[in-house]
Short mmCIF file of C-alpha atoms in Angstrom, two decimals:
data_model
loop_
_atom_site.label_atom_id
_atom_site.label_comp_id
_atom_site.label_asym_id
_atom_site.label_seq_id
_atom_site.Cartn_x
_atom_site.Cartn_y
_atom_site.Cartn_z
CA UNK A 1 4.86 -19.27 -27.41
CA UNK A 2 5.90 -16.07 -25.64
CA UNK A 3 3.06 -14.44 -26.44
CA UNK A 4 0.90 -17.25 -25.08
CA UNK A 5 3.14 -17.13 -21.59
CA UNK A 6 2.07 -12.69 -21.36
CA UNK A 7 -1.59 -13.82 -21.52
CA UNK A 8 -0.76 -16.52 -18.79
CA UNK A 9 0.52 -14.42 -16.64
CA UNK A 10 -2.23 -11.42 -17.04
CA UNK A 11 -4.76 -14.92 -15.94
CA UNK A 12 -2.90 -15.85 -13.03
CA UNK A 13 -3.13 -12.20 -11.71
CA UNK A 14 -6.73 -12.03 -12.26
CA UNK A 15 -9.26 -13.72 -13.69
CA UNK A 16 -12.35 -11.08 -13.96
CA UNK A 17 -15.74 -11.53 -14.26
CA UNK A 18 -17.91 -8.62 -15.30
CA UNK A 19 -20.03 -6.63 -12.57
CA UNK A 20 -21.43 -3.45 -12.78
CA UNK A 21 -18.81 -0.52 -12.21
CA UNK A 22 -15.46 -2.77 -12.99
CA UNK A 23 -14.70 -6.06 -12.33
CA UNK A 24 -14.97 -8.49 -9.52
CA UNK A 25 -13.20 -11.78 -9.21
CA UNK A 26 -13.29 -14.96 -6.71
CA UNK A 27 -11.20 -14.08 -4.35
CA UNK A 28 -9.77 -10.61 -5.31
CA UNK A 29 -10.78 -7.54 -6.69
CA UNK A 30 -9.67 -5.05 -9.90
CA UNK A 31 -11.82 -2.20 -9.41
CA UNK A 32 -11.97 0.44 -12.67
CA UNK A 33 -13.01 3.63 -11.39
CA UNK A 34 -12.11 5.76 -14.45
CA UNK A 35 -9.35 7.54 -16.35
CA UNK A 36 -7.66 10.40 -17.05
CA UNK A 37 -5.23 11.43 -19.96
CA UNK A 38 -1.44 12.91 -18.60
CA UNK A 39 0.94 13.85 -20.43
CA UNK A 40 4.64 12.50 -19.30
CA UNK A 41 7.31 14.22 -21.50
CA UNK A 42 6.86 16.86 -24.40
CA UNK A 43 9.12 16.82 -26.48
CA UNK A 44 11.98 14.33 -24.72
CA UNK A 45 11.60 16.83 -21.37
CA UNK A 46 10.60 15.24 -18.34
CA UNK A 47 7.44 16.72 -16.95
CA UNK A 48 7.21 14.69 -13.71
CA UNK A 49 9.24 13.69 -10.45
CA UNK A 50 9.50 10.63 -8.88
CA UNK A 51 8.75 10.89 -5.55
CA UNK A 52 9.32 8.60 -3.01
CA UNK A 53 8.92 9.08 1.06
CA UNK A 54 11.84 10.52 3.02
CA UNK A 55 12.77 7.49 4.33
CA UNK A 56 11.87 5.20 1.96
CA UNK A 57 11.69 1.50 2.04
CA UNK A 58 13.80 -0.98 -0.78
CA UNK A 59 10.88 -1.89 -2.49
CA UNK A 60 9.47 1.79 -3.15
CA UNK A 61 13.27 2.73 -4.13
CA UNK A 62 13.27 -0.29 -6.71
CA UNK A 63 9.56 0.97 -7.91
CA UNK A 64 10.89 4.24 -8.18
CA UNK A 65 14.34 2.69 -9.77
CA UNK A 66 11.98 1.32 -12.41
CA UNK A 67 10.10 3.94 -13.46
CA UNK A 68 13.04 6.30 -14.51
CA UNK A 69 14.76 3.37 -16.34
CA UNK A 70 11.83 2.95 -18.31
CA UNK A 71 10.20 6.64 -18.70
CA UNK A 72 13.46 7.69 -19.94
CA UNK A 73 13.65 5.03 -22.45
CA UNK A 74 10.09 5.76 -24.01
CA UNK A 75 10.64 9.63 -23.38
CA UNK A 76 14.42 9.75 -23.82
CA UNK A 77 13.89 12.54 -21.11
CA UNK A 78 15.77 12.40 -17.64
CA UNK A 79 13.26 11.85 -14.75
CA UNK A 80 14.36 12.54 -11.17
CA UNK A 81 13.78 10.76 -7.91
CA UNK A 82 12.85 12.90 -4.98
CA UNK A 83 12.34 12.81 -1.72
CA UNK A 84 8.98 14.15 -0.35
CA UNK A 85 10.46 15.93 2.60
CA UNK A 86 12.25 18.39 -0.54
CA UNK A 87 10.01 21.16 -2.44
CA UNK A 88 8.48 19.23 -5.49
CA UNK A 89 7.72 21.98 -7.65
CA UNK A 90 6.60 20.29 -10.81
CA UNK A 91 3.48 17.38 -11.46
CA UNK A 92 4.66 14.50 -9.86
CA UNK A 93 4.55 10.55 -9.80
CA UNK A 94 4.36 9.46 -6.22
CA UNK A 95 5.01 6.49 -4.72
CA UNK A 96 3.65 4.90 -1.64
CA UNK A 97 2.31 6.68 1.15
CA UNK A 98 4.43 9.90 0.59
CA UNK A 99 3.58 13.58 2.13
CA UNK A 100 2.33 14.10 -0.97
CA UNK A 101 -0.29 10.80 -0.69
CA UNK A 102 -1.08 11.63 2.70
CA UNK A 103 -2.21 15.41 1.57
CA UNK A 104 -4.45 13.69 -0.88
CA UNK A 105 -6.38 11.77 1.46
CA UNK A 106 -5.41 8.56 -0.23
CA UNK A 107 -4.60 6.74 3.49
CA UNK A 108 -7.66 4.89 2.78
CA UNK A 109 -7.26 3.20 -0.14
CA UNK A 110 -4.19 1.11 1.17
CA UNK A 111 -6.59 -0.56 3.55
CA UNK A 112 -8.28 -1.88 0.79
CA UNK A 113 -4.71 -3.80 -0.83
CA UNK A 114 -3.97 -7.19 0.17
CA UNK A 115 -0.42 -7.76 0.47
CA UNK A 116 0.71 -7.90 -3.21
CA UNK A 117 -2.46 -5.74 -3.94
CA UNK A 118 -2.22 -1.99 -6.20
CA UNK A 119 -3.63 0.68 -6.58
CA UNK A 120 -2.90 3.54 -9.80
CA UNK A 121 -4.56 6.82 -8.51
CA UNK A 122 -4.69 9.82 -11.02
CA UNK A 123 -5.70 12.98 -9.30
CA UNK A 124 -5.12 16.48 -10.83
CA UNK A 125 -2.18 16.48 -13.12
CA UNK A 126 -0.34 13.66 -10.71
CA UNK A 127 -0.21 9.86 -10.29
CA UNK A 128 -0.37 8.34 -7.09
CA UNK A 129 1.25 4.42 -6.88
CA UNK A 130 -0.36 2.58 -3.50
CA UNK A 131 0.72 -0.83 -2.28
CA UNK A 132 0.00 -3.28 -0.05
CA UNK A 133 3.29 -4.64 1.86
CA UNK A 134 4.56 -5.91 -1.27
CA UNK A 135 2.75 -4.57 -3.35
CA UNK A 136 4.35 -1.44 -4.32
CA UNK A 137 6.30 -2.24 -6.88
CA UNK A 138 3.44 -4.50 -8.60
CA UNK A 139 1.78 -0.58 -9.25
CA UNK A 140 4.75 0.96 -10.92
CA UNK A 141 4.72 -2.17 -13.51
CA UNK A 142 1.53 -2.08 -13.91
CA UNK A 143 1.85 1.58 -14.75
CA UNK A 144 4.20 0.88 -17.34
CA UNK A 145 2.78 -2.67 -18.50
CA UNK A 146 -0.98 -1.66 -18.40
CA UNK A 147 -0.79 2.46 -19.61
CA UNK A 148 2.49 3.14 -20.95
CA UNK A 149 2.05 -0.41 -23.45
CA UNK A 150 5.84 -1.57 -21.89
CA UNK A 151 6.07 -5.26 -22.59
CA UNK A 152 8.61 -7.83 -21.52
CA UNK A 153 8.34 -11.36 -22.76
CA UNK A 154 11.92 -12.95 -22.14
CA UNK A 155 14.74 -12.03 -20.55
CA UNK A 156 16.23 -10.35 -23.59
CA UNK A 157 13.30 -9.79 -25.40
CA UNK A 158 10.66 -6.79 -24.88
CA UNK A 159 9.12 -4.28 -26.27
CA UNK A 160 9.47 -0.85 -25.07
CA UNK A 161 7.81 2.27 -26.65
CA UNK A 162 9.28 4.86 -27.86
CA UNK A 163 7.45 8.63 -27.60
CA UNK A 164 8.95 11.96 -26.92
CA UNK A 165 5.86 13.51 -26.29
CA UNK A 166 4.21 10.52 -24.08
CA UNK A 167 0.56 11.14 -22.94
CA UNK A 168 -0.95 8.15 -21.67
CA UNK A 169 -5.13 7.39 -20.35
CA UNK A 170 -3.94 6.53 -16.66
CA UNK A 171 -6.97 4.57 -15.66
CA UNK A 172 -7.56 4.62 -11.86
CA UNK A 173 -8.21 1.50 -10.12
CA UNK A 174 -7.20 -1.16 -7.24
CA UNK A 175 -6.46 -4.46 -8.04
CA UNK A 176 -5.48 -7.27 -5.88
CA UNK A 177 -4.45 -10.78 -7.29
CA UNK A 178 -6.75 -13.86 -7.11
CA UNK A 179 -3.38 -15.74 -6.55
CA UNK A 180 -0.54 -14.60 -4.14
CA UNK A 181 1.50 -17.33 -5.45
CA UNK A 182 2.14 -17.27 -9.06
CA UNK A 183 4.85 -19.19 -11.14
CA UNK A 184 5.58 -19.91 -15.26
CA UNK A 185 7.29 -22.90 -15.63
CA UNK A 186 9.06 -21.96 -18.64
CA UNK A 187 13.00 -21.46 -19.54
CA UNK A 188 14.71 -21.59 -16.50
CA UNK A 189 16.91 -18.05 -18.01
CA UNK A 190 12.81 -16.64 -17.35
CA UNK A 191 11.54 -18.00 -14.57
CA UNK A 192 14.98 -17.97 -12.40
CA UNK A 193 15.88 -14.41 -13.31
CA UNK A 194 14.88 -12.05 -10.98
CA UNK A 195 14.26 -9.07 -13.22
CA UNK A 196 12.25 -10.60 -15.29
CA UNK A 197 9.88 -12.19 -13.10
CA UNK A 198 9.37 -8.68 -11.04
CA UNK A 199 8.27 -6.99 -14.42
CA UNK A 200 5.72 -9.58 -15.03
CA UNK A 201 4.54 -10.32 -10.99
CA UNK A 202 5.63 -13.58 -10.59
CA UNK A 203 8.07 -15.71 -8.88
CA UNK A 204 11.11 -16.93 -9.12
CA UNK A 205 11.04 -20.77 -9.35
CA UNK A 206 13.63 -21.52 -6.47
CA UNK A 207 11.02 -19.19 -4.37
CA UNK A 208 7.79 -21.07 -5.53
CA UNK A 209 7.28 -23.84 -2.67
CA UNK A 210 3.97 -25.19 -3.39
CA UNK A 211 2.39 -24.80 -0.43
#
């Protein structure tokens, strides 16, 4: 049963039809451009910061908040948030439009994100995580979710891999959801938690007003 609520939930993001280059859908779009392999943590030490911009908002400080708890779990390294007005020295996981974004050129592709849209940019030995207003955190679960293989099908069950030495294909694309709205109706510990329904980009059901 849970396992038929994950593939649910990847539908009511998007529902693909094949083109040439990626993937086009009705009304949104998930755009593969291609992929590139990174390596995270050799041997339980974290390779990456987490950088965020100097005055960041709640949403990229919960994406952020997200990505440590769970690269630490697979790695059992320590990653650090940073701020991108301090000297980032090593490769780096950046999210929004930080210093470090803007340097990139990467301005751009947030025009192309609808509000809840993402975008997973690897570039050099870094990973850039774009968002539309709230979008943002949508690309640091889908980092985990779609790359790193994280899973989480109830509210106390998931699965969450385990690798010292994580090195993950980080496939570069922009995706925005056919539907803004989506909802499970399933056990009301699920669908009214909010932790659990972040992780898997839906709502919560007291939120979900039908219109």
């Amino acid at each position: 049963m849970l396992r038929h609520t994950d593939v649910f939930i990847r539908f009511l993001w998007q529902v693909q039809r094949p083109i040439a280059g990626g993937a086009e859908t009705g009304s949104g779009v998930h755009r593969l451009v291609g992929q590139q392999r990174l390596q995270f943590a050799p041997q339980g030490n974290a390779l990456m910061d987490i950088v965020v911009p100097a005055s960041p908002s709640a949403a990229e400080i919960l994406a952020a908040e997200e990505l440590k708890e769970h690269l630490d779990r697979i790695t059992g390294g320590s990653f650090q948030i940073v701020r991108d007005d301090t000297e980032v020295t090593s490769r780096f996981i950046s999210i929004g439009m930080t210093a470090q974004a803007r340097q990139a050129g990467l301005e751009d592709v947030t025009r192309q994100l609808r509000p809840q849209g993402l975008a997973v940019k690897p570039l050099g030995s870094n990973v850039y995580l774009l968002g539309g207003p709230d979008g943002i955190l949508n690309a640091a679960v889908a980092l985990l979710e779609e790359d790193a293989g994280c899973r989480w099908y109830s509210h106390n069950w998931q699965y969450i891999p385990r690798d010292e030495n994580l090195t993950i294909q980080v496939a570069d694309r922009v995706s925005n959801p056919d539907f803004e709205k989506r909802f499970v109706f399933t056990a009301p510990e699920m669908s009214s938690s909010p932790i659990w329904t972040r992780r898997n980009r839906v709502m919560q059901w007291n939120k979900f007003d039908h219109v």
